Coordinates of C-alpha atoms in Angstrom, one line a residue:
X13 CA 8.6 20.2 -3.3
X14 CA 11.7 18.3 -3.2
X15 CA 13.6 15.0 -3.0
X16 CA 15.4 13.8 0.4
X17 CA 17.8 10.9 1.1
X18 CA 20.0 9.9 4.0
X19 CA 21.4 7.3 6.1
X20 CA 22.6 7.1 9.7
X21 CA 24.4 4.5 11.8
X22 CA 21.7 3.4 14.4
X23 CA 24.4 3.1 17.1
X24 CA 25.8 6.5 16.4
X25 CA 29.2 5.0 15.3
X26 CA 31.4 6.8 12.9
X27 CA 31.8 5.4 9.3
X28 CA 28.7 4.4 7.4
X29 CA 27.7 3.8 3.9
X30 CA 29.1 5.1 0.6
X31 CA 28.2 8.5 -0.5
X32 CA 27.1 8.7 -4.0
X33 CA 26.2 11.2 -6.8
X34 CA 22.5 11.4 -6.2
X35 CA 21.4 14.2 -8.4
X36 CA 20.6 11.8 -11.3
X37 CA 18.1 9.8 -9.0
X38 CA 16.3 12.8 -7.4
X39 CA 16.6 15.6 -9.8
X40 CA 13.1 15.4 -11.2
X41 CA 11.8 16.0 -7.7
X42 CA 14.2 18.9 -7.2
X43 CA 15.9 20.3 -10.4
X44 CA 16.6 23.8 -8.9
X45 CA 19.5 23.0 -6.5
X46 CA 21.0 20.3 -4.3
X47 CA 22.7 20.3 -0.8
X48 CA 24.1 17.7 1.6
X49 CA 25.4 17.3 5.2
X50 CA 27.9 14.7 6.6
X51 CA 29.3 14.3 10.0
X52 CA 30.7 10.8 9.9
X53 CA 27.6 9.3 11.5
X54 CA 24.7 10.8 9.4
X55 CA 24.5 11.7 5.8
X56 CA 21.6 14.0 4.5
X57 CA 20.9 14.8 0.9
X58 CA 18.4 17.2 -0.6
X59 CA 17.4 18.2 -4.2
X60 CA 15.2 21.3 -4.4
X61 CA 12.2 22.4 -6.4
X62 CA 12.1 26.1 -5.3
X63 CA 8.6 27.2 -4.4
X64 CA 8.8 29.3 -1.2
X65 CA 11.7 31.7 -0.2
X66 CA 13.4 31.0 -3.6
X67 CA 16.6 32.8 -2.6
X68 CA 17.0 31.7 1.0
X69 CA 15.4 28.2 1.4
X70 CA 18.2 26.0 0.2
X71 CA 18.6 22.9 2.4
X72 CA 19.7 21.4 4.8
X73 CA 18.6 24.2 7.2
X74 CA 20.2 24.5 10.6
X75 CA 19.1 25.7 14.0
X76 CA 20.8 28.7 15.7
X77 CA 23.6 26.7 17.1
X78 CA 24.2 24.5 13.9
X79 CA 24.0 21.2 15.8
X80 CA 20.7 20.3 14.2
X81 CA 19.5 20.3 10.7
X82 CA 16.5 19.3 8.6
X83 CA 15.8 18.1 5.0
X84 CA 12.2 18.4 3.9
X85 CA 9.9 17.4 1.0
X86 CA 6.5 19.1 1.0
X87 CA 4.9 22.3 2.3
X88 CA 3.9 23.6 5.7
X89 CA 1.0 25.9 5.0
X90 CA 0.7 27.5 8.4
X91 CA 4.4 28.3 8.6
X92 CA 3.8 32.0 8.8
X93 CA 1.8 31.7 12.0
X94 CA 4.2 29.1 13.5
X95 CA 7.2 31.3 12.7
X96 CA 5.6 34.2 14.6
X97 CA 4.9 31.9 17.6
X98 CA 8.4 30.4 17.6
X99 CA 10.0 33.9 17.5
X100 CA 7.9 34.9 20.5
X101 CA 9.3 31.9 22.2
X102 CA 12.9 32.9 21.6
X103 CA 13.9 31.4 18.3
X104 CA 15.9 33.2 15.7
X105 CA 15.2 32.7 11.9
X106 CA 17.7 33.1 9.2
X107 CA 15.3 32.5 6.3
X108 CA 11.6 33.0 5.5
X109 CA 11.1 29.4 4.4
X110 CA 8.7 26.9 5.8
X111 CA 11.5 24.4 6.1
X112 CA 13.2 26.4 8.9
X113 CA 10.0 26.4 10.9
X114 CA 10.2 22.6 11.2
X115 CA 13.8 22.5 12.9
X116 CA 12.8 25.2 15.3
X117 CA 9.4 23.5 16.1
X118 CA 11.3 20.3 16.8
X119 CA 13.7 22.2 19.1
X120 CA 10.6 23.6 21.0
X121 CA 8.2 20.6 21.1
X122 CA 10.3 17.7 20.2
X123 CA 8.5 14.7 18.4
X124 CA 5.2 16.5 19.1
X125 CA 6.2 19.1 16.5
X126 CA 4.2 17.2 13.9
X127 CA 0.9 18.1 15.8
X128 CA 1.5 21.7 14.9
X129 CA 2.0 21.4 11.3
X130 CA -0.7 21.9 8.6
X131 CA 0.5 20.6 5.3
X132 CA 2.1 17.7 3.3
X133 CA 5.5 16.6 4.4
X134 CA 8.1 14.1 4.7
X135 CA 11.1 15.4 6.5
X136 CA 14.2 14.1 8.5
X137 CA 15.9 16.1 11.4
X138 CA 19.3 15.1 12.5
X139 CA 20.3 16.2 16.0
X140 CA 24.1 15.8 15.8
X141 CA 24.7 16.7 19.5
X142 CA 22.5 13.8 20.8
X143 CA 22.8 11.6 17.8
X144 CA 19.1 11.4 17.2
X145 CA 17.3 11.1 14.0
X146 CA 13.6 12.0 13.7
X147 CA 11.6 11.4 10.5
X148 CA 7.9 12.1 9.8
X149 CA 5.4 11.6 7.1
X150 CA 2.2 13.7 6.8
X151 CA -1.1 12.5 8.2
X152 CA -2.6 11.6 4.9
X153 CA 0.5 10.3 3.2
X154 CA 0.5 12.9 0.5
X155 CA 4.4 12.8 0.4
X156 CA 6.3 9.5 0.4
X157 CA 9.1 8.1 2.5
X158 CA 10.9 4.8 2.0
X159 CA 13.4 3.2 4.3
X160 CA 15.4 0.1 5.0
X161 CA 17.9 -1.1 7.5
X162 CA 21.1 -2.9 6.4
X163 CA 24.1 -3.6 8.5
X164 CA 22.9 -1.5 11.5
X165 CA 22.5 1.5 9.0
X166 CA 19.1 3.1 8.3
X167 CA 18.7 4.3 4.8
X168 CA 15.6 6.5 3.8
X169 CA 14.6 8.4 0.7
X170 CA 11.7 10.0 -1.2
X171 CA 12.0 7.4 -3.9
X172 CA 13.1 3.7 -3.9
X173 CA 15.5 4.3 -7.0
X174 CA 17.6 6.4 -4.6
X175 CA 17.8 3.5 -2.2
X176 CA 18.6 0.8 -4.8
X177 CA 21.8 2.6 -6.0
X178 CA 23.5 1.5 -2.7
X179 CA 25.2 -2.0 -3.2
X180 CA 24.3 -3.1 0.3
X181 CA 20.5 -3.0 -0.4
X182 CA 19.5 -6.0 -2.5
X183 CA 16.5 -6.6 -4.7
X184 CA 14.4 -9.5 -3.8
X185 CA 10.6 -9.7 -4.4
X186 CA 8.4 -9.6 -1.3
X187 CA 5.6 -12.2 -1.8
X188 CA 3.3 -10.2 0.5
X189 CA 3.8 -7.1 -1.6
X190 CA 3.3 -9.1 -4.9
X191 CA 0.0 -10.6 -3.7
X192 CA -1.2 -7.2 -2.5
X193 CA -0.4 -5.7 -5.9
X194 CA -2.3 -8.4 -7.7
X195 CA -5.2 -8.0 -5.2
X196 CA -5.5 -4.2 -5.2
X197 CA -3.3 -2.8 -8.1
X198 CA -1.1 -0.9 -5.6
X199 CA 1.0 -2.1 -2.7
X200 CA -0.2 -0.6 0.6
X201 CA 2.2 0.6 3.4
X202 CA 4.3 -0.6 5.0
X203 CA 4.9 -3.0 2.3
X204 CA 6.7 -2.5 -1.1
X205 CA 7.6 -5.0 -3.8
X206 CA 11.0 -5.3 -2.2
X207 CA 11.6 -7.6 0.6
X208 CA 13.7 -5.3 2.6
X209 CA 12.3 -1.8 1.8
X210 CA 9.5 -0.4 3.6
X211 CA 6.9 2.6 3.3
X212 CA 6.8 4.7 6.5
X213 CA 2.8 4.7 6.9
X214 CA 0.9 7.9 6.7
X215 CA 0.6 9.8 9.9
X216 CA 3.7 8.0 11.5
X217 CA 7.1 9.0 12.7
X218 CA 10.4 7.1 12.8
X219 CA 12.9 7.7 15.6
X220 CA 16.4 6.6 16.2
X221 CA 17.6 7.3 19.6
X222 CA 19.9 5.4 22.0
X223 CA 20.6 2.6 19.4
X224 CA 16.9 1.9 19.0
X225 CA 14.6 2.4 16.0
X226 CA 10.9 3.2 16.8
X227 CA 8.0 3.7 14.3
X228 CA 5.0 5.4 16.0
X229 CA 1.6 6.5 14.9
X230 CA 0.8 10.1 15.7
X231 CA -2.4 10.7 13.9
X232 CA -5.6 9.0 12.9
X233 CA -9.2 10.0 12.0
X234 CA -12.1 8.7 14.0
X235 CA -15.6 8.8 12.6
X236 CA -18.0 10.2 15.3
X237 CA -21.2 11.4 13.5
X238 CA -23.0 14.3 15.1
X239 CA -26.6 13.4 14.8
X240 CA -27.6 16.4 16.7
X241 CA -26.7 18.9 13.9
X242 CA -28.6 19.8 10.7
X243 CA -27.4 19.8 7.2
X244 CA -26.9 23.7 7.2
X245 CA -24.5 23.3 10.0
X246 CA -22.3 20.9 8.1
X247 CA -22.6 22.9 4.8
X248 CA -21.3 26.0 6.6
X249 CA -18.5 24.1 8.2
X250 CA -17.3 22.5 5.0
X251 CA -17.5 25.8 3.1
X252 CA -15.5 27.6 5.7
X253 CA -12.8 24.9 6.0
X254 CA -12.5 24.3 2.3
X255 CA -12.0 28.2 1.6
X256 CA -9.5 28.4 4.3
X257 CA -7.6 25.3 2.8
X258 CA -7.6 26.7 -0.6
X259 CA -6.3 30.1 0.6
X260 CA -3.4 28.4 2.4
X261 CA -2.4 26.4 -0.5
X262 CA -2.3 29.3 -2.8
X263 CA 0.6 30.7 -0.8
X264 CA 3.7 30.5 -3.1
X265 CA 6.4 32.6 -4.6
X266 CA 5.8 31.1 -8.1
X267 CA 2.6 31.0 -10.2
X268 CA -0.2 28.5 -9.1
X269 CA -2.6 26.8 -11.4
X270 CA -5.3 24.1 -11.0
X271 CA -6.4 20.8 -12.5
X272 CA -9.9 21.0 -13.9
X273 CA -11.7 17.9 -14.8
X274 CA -15.3 19.2 -15.1
X275 CA -16.4 17.5 -11.9
X276 CA -17.6 19.0 -8.6
X277 CA -14.4 18.7 -6.6
X278 CA -12.0 20.4 -9.0
X279 CA -14.8 22.8 -10.1
X280 CA -15.1 24.0 -6.5
X281 CA -11.3 24.4 -6.1
X282 CA -11.1 26.5 -9.3
X283 CA -14.1 28.6 -8.3
X284 CA -12.6 29.5 -4.9
X285 CA -9.2 30.1 -6.3
X286 CA -10.7 32.6 -8.9
X287 CA -12.4 34.4 -6.2
X288 CA -9.3 34.7 -4.2
X289 CA -7.0 35.6 -7.0
X290 CA -6.2 39.0 -8.7
X291 CA -5.2 37.2 -11.9
X292 CA -6.9 34.6 -14.1
X293 CA -6.2 31.1 -12.8
X294 CA -4.4 28.7 -15.2
X295 CA -6.6 25.6 -15.6
X296 CA -5.7 22.4 -17.1
X297 CA -7.9 19.6 -18.5
X298 CA -7.5 16.1 -20.3
X299 CA -9.8 14.7 -22.9
X300 CA -9.8 11.2 -24.6
X301 CA -11.2 11.9 -28.1
X302 CA -14.4 10.7 -29.6
X303 CA -17.5 12.6 -28.6
X304 CA -16.7 15.7 -26.5
X305 CA -18.6 15.6 -23.4
X306 CA -19.0 11.8 -23.8
X307 CA -18.6 9.2 -21.1
X308 CA -14.8 9.5 -20.9
X309 CA -14.4 13.2 -21.9
X310 CA -15.2 16.0 -19.5
X311 CA -13.8 18.8 -21.6
X312 CA -17.2 20.2 -22.3
X313 CA -17.9 20.5 -18.6
X314 CA -14.4 21.9 -17.7
X315 CA -15.0 24.6 -20.4
X316 CA -18.3 25.6 -18.8
X317 CA -16.4 26.2 -15.4
X318 CA -13.4 27.8 -17.1
X319 CA -15.7 30.2 -19.0
X320 CA -17.7 31.1 -15.9
X321 CA -14.5 32.1 -14.1
X322 CA -12.6 33.5 -17.1
X323 CA -9.7 31.1 -16.4
X324 CA -6.6 30.7 -18.8
X325 CA -7.7 27.3 -19.9
X326 CA -5.6 24.6 -21.4
X327 CA -6.7 21.4 -22.9
X328 CA -4.9 18.1 -24.1
X329 CA -6.2 15.1 -25.8
X330 CA -4.9 11.8 -24.6
X331 CA -4.0 9.3 -27.4
X332 CA -3.5 5.6 -26.7
X333 CA 0.1 5.5 -27.4
X334 CA 1.1 3.5 -24.3
X335 CA 4.4 2.4 -25.6
X336 CA 5.7 6.1 -25.6
X337 CA 5.2 6.6 -22.0
X338 CA 5.4 3.1 -20.4
X339 CA 9.0 3.3 -19.4
X340 CA 8.5 6.7 -17.7
X341 CA 5.7 5.3 -15.8
X342 CA 7.7 2.4 -14.5
X343 CA 10.7 4.6 -13.5
X344 CA 8.2 7.0 -11.8
X345 CA 7.3 4.4 -9.3
X346 CA 10.1 1.9 -9.0
X347 CA 7.7 -0.8 -8.1
X348 CA 4.6 -2.2 -9.9
X349 CA 1.7 0.2 -9.9
X350 CA -1.4 -0.4 -12.0
X351 CA -4.0 2.3 -11.6
X352 CA -4.3 3.3 -15.2
X353 CA -5.2 6.8 -14.3
X354 CA -1.4 7.2 -14.5
X355 CA -1.9 7.7 -18.3
X356 CA -4.1 10.9 -18.2
X357 CA -2.1 12.0 -15.1
X358 CA 1.1 11.8 -17.1
X359 CA -0.1 14.0 -19.9
X360 CA -1.9 16.3 -17.5
X361 CA 1.2 16.9 -15.4
X362 CA 3.4 17.3 -18.5
X363 CA 1.2 20.0 -19.9
X364 CA 0.8 21.8 -16.5
X365 CA 4.5 21.8 -15.7
X366 CA 5.1 23.7 -19.0
X367 CA 3.1 26.6 -17.7
X368 CA 3.2 26.6 -13.8
X369 CA 5.2 25.0 -11.0
X370 CA 2.3 24.4 -8.6
X371 CA -1.2 23.1 -9.3
X372 CA -4.1 22.5 -7.0
X373 CA -6.2 19.4 -7.4
X374 CA -9.7 18.2 -6.3
X375 CA -8.4 14.8 -5.1
X376 CA -10.0 13.7 -1.8
X377 CA -13.5 14.9 -2.4
X378 CA -14.7 11.4 -3.2
X379 CA -13.3 9.8 -0.1
X380 CA -14.6 12.5 2.1
X381 CA -18.1 12.9 0.8
X382 CA -19.2 9.7 -0.8
X383 CA -18.4 10.2 -4.6
X384 CA -17.4 6.6 -5.7
X385 CA -19.9 4.3 -7.4
X386 CA -18.6 1.5 -5.1
X387 CA -20.0 3.5 -2.2
X388 CA -23.4 3.6 -3.6
X389 CA -23.2 0.0 -4.6
X390 CA -22.1 -0.9 -1.0
X391 CA -25.1 0.9 0.3
X392 CA -27.6 -0.9 -2.0
X393 CA -26.0 -4.2 -1.2
X394 CA -27.2 -3.8 2.4
X395 CA -30.7 -4.4 0.8
X396 CA -29.7 -6.8 -1.9
X397 CA -28.2 -9.3 0.5
X398 CA -31.5 -9.5 2.3
X399 CA -33.3 -11.1 -0.6
X400 CA -33.9 -14.8 -0.8
X401 CA -30.8 -16.8 -1.6
X402 CA -32.5 -18.5 -4.5
X403 CA -32.5 -15.1 -6.2
X404 CA -29.1 -13.6 -5.0
X405 CA -27.1 -16.9 -5.2
X406 CA -28.6 -18.5 -8.4
X407 CA -31.1 -16.7 -10.5
X408 CA -29.5 -13.2 -10.7
X409 CA -25.8 -14.5 -11.0
X410 CA -26.7 -16.7 -14.0
X411 CA -28.4 -13.9 -15.8
X412 CA -25.8 -11.2 -15.1
X413 CA -22.7 -13.4 -15.8
X414 CA -23.9 -14.3 -19.1
X415 CA -24.2 -10.5 -20.2
X416 CA -21.6 -9.3 -22.6
X417 CA -19.7 -6.1 -21.9
X418 CA -20.5 -2.9 -23.6
X419 CA -18.4 -2.3 -26.7
X420 CA -17.9 1.4 -25.9
X421 CA -15.8 0.7 -22.8
X422 CA -18.3 1.7 -20.3
X423 CA -18.0 -0.4 -17.1
X424 CA -21.8 -0.6 -16.5
X425 CA -22.0 -4.4 -17.0
X426 CA -18.7 -5.0 -15.3
X427 CA -19.8 -3.1 -12.1
X428 CA -23.1 -5.1 -12.1
X429 CA -21.3 -8.4 -12.2
X430 CA -18.9 -7.3 -9.4
X431 CA -21.9 -6.2 -7.4
X432 CA -23.8 -9.6 -7.8
X433 CA -20.7 -11.6 -7.1
X434 CA -19.7 -9.9 -3.8
X435 CA -22.9 -8.5 -2.4
X436 CA -23.8 -11.7 -0.8
X437 CA -20.6 -11.8 1.3
X438 CA -20.0 -10.5 4.9
X439 CA -19.5 -6.7 4.8
X440 CA -15.7 -6.6 5.0
X441 CA -15.3 -9.4 2.5
X442 CA -17.8 -7.6 0.2
X443 CA -15.9 -4.4 0.2
X444 CA -12.7 -6.2 -0.4
X445 CA -14.4 -7.8 -3.5
X446 CA -15.5 -4.4 -4.8
X447 CA -12.0 -3.0 -4.7
X448 CA -10.0 -5.9 -5.7
X449 CA -8.5 -6.1 -9.2
X450 CA -10.1 -9.3 -10.4
X451 CA -11.6 -12.6 -9.2
X452 CA -9.1 -14.2 -11.4
X453 CA -5.9 -12.7 -9.7
X454 CA -4.9 -15.8 -8.1
X455 CA -5.4 -18.0 -11.0
X456 CA -2.6 -16.4 -13.1
X457 CA 0.2 -17.9 -10.9
X458 CA 1.9 -21.1 -11.8
X459 CA 2.0 -22.2 -8.1
X460 CA -1.2 -20.8 -6.7
X461 CA -0.7 -22.6 -3.3
X462 CA 2.6 -20.8 -2.8
X463 CA 0.8 -17.5 -2.6
X464 CA -2.4 -18.4 -0.8
X465 CA -1.1 -17.1 2.5
X466 CA 0.0 -13.9 0.9
X467 CA -3.3 -13.2 -0.7
X468 CA -5.0 -13.9 2.5
X469 CA -2.8 -11.5 4.4
X470 CA -3.9 -8.6 2.0
X471 CA -7.6 -9.5 2.5
X472 CA -7.1 -9.6 6.2
X473 CA -5.3 -6.1 6.1
X474 CA -8.2 -4.6 4.3
X475 CA -10.7 -6.3 6.6
X476 CA -8.9 -5.1 9.7
X477 CA -9.2 -1.5 8.5
X478 CA -12.9 -2.0 7.9
X479 CA -13.5 -3.7 11.3
X480 CA -11.4 -1.2 13.3
X481 CA -12.7 0.8 16.1
X482 CA -12.4 4.1 14.1
X483 CA -16.0 3.9 12.6
X484 CA -19.3 2.3 13.4
X485 CA -21.5 2.9 10.5
X486 CA -21.0 0.6 7.4
X487 CA -20.4 3.6 5.1
X488 CA -18.1 5.3 7.5
X489 CA -16.2 2.1 7.8
X490 CA -15.5 2.0 4.0
X491 CA -14.6 5.7 4.1
X492 CA -12.0 5.0 6.8
X493 CA -10.6 2.0 4.9
X494 CA -10.1 4.1 1.8
X495 CA -8.5 7.0 3.7
X496 CA -6.0 4.6 5.2
X497 CA -5.3 2.5 2.2
X498 CA -6.4 3.5 -1.3
X499 CA -6.0 7.2 -0.8
X500 CA -2.5 7.4 0.3
X501 CA -1.0 4.5 -1.6
X502 CA -3.0 4.7 -4.8
X503 CA -4.5 8.0 -5.5
X504 CA -1.9 10.1 -3.7
X505 CA 1.0 8.0 -4.7
X506 CA -0.1 8.3 -8.3
X507 CA -0.2 12.1 -8.1
X508 CA 3.1 12.4 -6.3
X509 CA 5.1 10.2 -8.6
X510 CA 3.7 11.4 -11.8
X511 CA 3.8 15.1 -10.8
X512 CA 7.4 14.8 -9.5
X513 CA 8.5 13.1 -12.8
X514 CA 7.6 16.4 -14.3
X515 CA 8.9 18.6 -11.5
X516 CA 5.5 19.7 -10.7
X517 CA 4.1 20.4 -7.1
X518 CA 0.4 19.3 -6.5
X519 CA -1.5 20.5 -3.6
X520 CA -4.8 18.9 -2.4
X521 CA -7.0 21.3 -0.4
X522 CA -9.7 18.6 0.3
X523 CA -7.1 16.7 2.3
X524 CA -6.4 19.4 4.9
X525 CA -6.5 17.4 8.2
X526 CA -8.9 19.8 9.7
X527 CA -11.5 19.4 7.0
X528 CA -11.0 15.5 7.2
X529 CA -11.7 15.6 11.0
X530 CA -14.8 17.7 10.3
X531 CA -16.0 15.5 7.6
X532 CA -15.8 12.5 10.0
X533 CA -18.5 14.2 12.2
X534 CA -21.0 14.4 9.3
X535 CA -23.5 11.5 9.3
X536 CA -23.2 9.4 6.2
X537 CA -26.9 9.8 5.4
X538 CA -25.9 13.5 4.5
X539 CA -23.0 12.4 2.2
X540 CA -25.2 9.7 0.2
X541 CA -28.8 10.7 0.4
X542 CA -31.0 7.9 -0.9
X543 CA -29.1 7.2 -4.2
X544 CA -27.5 10.6 -4.6
X545 CA -23.7 10.6 -4.1
X546 CA -22.1 13.6 -2.6
X547 CA -25.4 15.1 -1.7
X548 CA -24.1 17.5 0.9
X549 CA -21.2 18.6 -1.3
X550 CA -23.4 19.2 -4.3
X551 CA -25.6 21.5 -2.2
X552 CA -22.5 23.6 -1.5
X553 CA -21.2 23.3 -5.1
X554 CA -24.5 24.8 -6.4
X555 CA -23.4 28.1 -5.1
X556 CA -20.3 28.1 -7.3
X557 CA -20.9 25.9 -10.4
X558 CA -23.2 25.7 -13.4
X559 CA -26.1 23.3 -12.9
X560 CA -24.8 21.1 -15.6
X561 CA -21.8 20.2 -13.6
X562 CA -24.0 19.0 -10.7
X563 CA -26.2 16.7 -12.7
X564 CA -23.9 15.0 -15.3
X565 CA -22.7 11.6 -14.5
X566 CA -19.3 11.2 -12.7
X567 CA -16.8 10.0 -15.0
X568 CA -13.6 9.6 -13.0
X569 CA -10.1 10.3 -14.1
X570 CA -9.5 7.3 -16.4
X571 CA -9.5 6.7 -20.0
X572 CA -11.4 4.1 -22.1
X573 CA -8.8 1.4 -21.4
X574 CA -11.1 -1.6 -21.8
X575 CA -11.9 -0.4 -25.4
X576 CA -8.3 0.6 -26.1
X577 CA -7.3 -3.0 -25.2
X578 CA -9.7 -4.3 -27.7
X579 CA -8.6 -2.0 -30.6
X580 CA -5.7 0.6 -30.4
X581 CA -3.4 -1.3 -28.3
X582 CA -4.5 -4.8 -28.7
X583 CA -1.5 -6.0 -30.7
X584 CA 0.8 -4.3 -28.3
X585 CA -0.9 -6.1 -25.3
X586 CA -0.6 -9.4 -27.2
X587 CA 3.0 -8.8 -27.9
X588 CA 4.0 -7.9 -24.3
X589 CA 2.0 -10.7 -22.8
X590 CA 3.1 -13.5 -25.3
X591 CA 4.1 -16.8 -23.8
X592 CA 8.0 -16.1 -24.0
X593 CA 7.6 -12.8 -22.2
X594 CA 5.3 -14.3 -19.5
X595 CA 7.6 -17.2 -18.9
X596 CA 10.8 -15.2 -18.3
X597 CA 10.6 -15.5 -14.5
X598 CA 8.4 -18.5 -14.0
X599 CA 5.8 -16.7 -11.8
X600 CA 2.8 -16.9 -14.2
X601 CA 0.6 -19.5 -15.9
X602 CA 0.7 -18.2 -19.5
X603 CA -2.2 -20.3 -20.6
X604 CA -4.6 -18.8 -18.0
X605 CA -3.5 -15.3 -18.9
X606 CA -4.1 -16.0 -22.6
X607 CA -7.5 -17.3 -21.7
X608 CA -8.2 -14.1 -19.9
X609 CA -7.0 -12.0 -22.9
X610 CA -9.3 -14.0 -25.2
X611 CA -12.4 -13.3 -22.9
X612 CA -11.5 -9.6 -22.9
X613 CA -11.0 -9.4 -26.8
X614 CA -14.2 -11.2 -27.5
X615 CA -16.0 -8.8 -25.2
X616 CA -17.5 -11.6 -22.9
X617 CA -15.9 -10.0 -19.9
X618 CA -13.9 -6.9 -19.1
X619 CA -10.5 -7.8 -17.9
X620 CA -8.7 -4.6 -18.6
X621 CA -7.7 -4.2 -14.9
X622 CA -6.0 -7.5 -14.5
X623 CA -4.4 -7.3 -18.0
X624 CA -3.0 -3.8 -17.2
X625 CA -1.7 -5.1 -13.8
X626 CA 0.2 -8.0 -15.4
X627 CA 1.6 -5.6 -18.1
X628 CA 2.9 -3.2 -15.6
X629 CA 4.4 -6.0 -13.5
X630 CA 6.2 -7.4 -16.6
X631 CA 7.6 -3.9 -17.5
X632 CA 8.8 -3.3 -14.0
X633 CA 10.4 -6.8 -13.6
X634 CA 12.3 -6.3 -17.0
X635 CA 13.6 -2.9 -16.0
X636 CA 14.4 -3.5 -12.2
X637 CA 14.9 -7.2 -11.7
X638 CA 16.4 -8.6 -14.9

């Protein structure tokens, strides 16, 4: 795991931008070493976190004739098999690193080399002889890549902060990115909060050749359920592919541990790792205080799994001291990001990095096998919207909207209100309502009309994914939508930025592309059976995990933010969102935001998501734009 940065003149001319001291900007991604290459046309820089071939894997790495080199962030898990294949085809290797496989694979197969890689990656290959630059991001977007073009020069990097240090790259807010952020709490690719900086989308490549820049999709997932197969067939397929994926992701020259939340996904990963390892696996778990085993605390269940597999178990209790880590969170992302799972993620990665350099995570199991509450809600909405309009449009909304939120921070009432508000809409709009930050997002702006078009674009983007030809069944459509948006630019972005802030590599076995492609052949009725989420995965998990793990309510990796905002951090929120703070840039209507705060503090409605979204934007603006 590493950090990369570079620039190249698109026309292949000598000269180019200034070379800077980059270690400070990327050293958290790669504190173990640094390397660079410059030939007058292209500049490549690499900071290294040593995981594989510690002694020989320094980058850039060149081909046999030294006219082509690569810088790489990530892991190619099938590099051993590819290395043997490439040697048989006549290539000569100087190292035993997965990085060198990339440059030889490009020599052999050109841009199609990405089809041969099984892993997570963002890499750049410079062909100095032909003056060609080839960049690729992995299929699921596990690893990030940002780029911009200024004065006929392409700049690219693993993190935005590395790009912002160049004087020629100006900081201007992108209104499309702003609206997307306040709609979704994250900014989907190719957007960023900056007008002229873009994300390379997951499963895409970027090529500069002959003075032309081309961005091209090389992978996508298509949901084609095989209704002729029975559950047993899919169970065996999932089990085989997941075991293979875990085994590949345990390849390392440094110790490997695992996140253990107490849920099915991380529990299965730990179980399989334990069966494959000669030594006890280090496991790491977060808690939130209060009743152990309560709604927001899974330590009791994690302990059951840790005991069953005799892991070396580590626990940490998160405390609501947001002010201590807020600036680190802002600097981890370089743009607004408001999924408050960043808080437990921060402490989890901090604890884990003190014990191991690599950790496996259960991320992706929900998107592949139907684990989120909103998936079940969407399925139930198919029936609800068929009820008489007098009930769905009038009677039920009046009753539900009058309900006060639960004082313990549970989201039960909030989810019910969201279900009633949006279930009466067409399917694509309905799902956008389910995943949006708040129905009040637009109202917080001073000039609402100025941003209407930008908000509409975000809605249309999500609807375009839902209505694509990649899936036919309603549940498959939302699985696809999440795999293309929420998964790469929220869940995986959070994991990458926070883990890299702590120089920790996180690997995600559920997101092996072969497993994803297989999961897309499973009928949705096997994933959510009646009202049972993750039906098929639970059947497999029953072979590995204690029964309590299969039956307890899914808690999700978030803290009790709603109740924290009404108690522990209430005064902090009021201070940070006071009128003077909100008025510093002229974007927000401070009175509307204060009304939202009053509704939240009085427990009439849960507004923790929109308040956290505003707070993170304010903090980002003060650090990066003032």
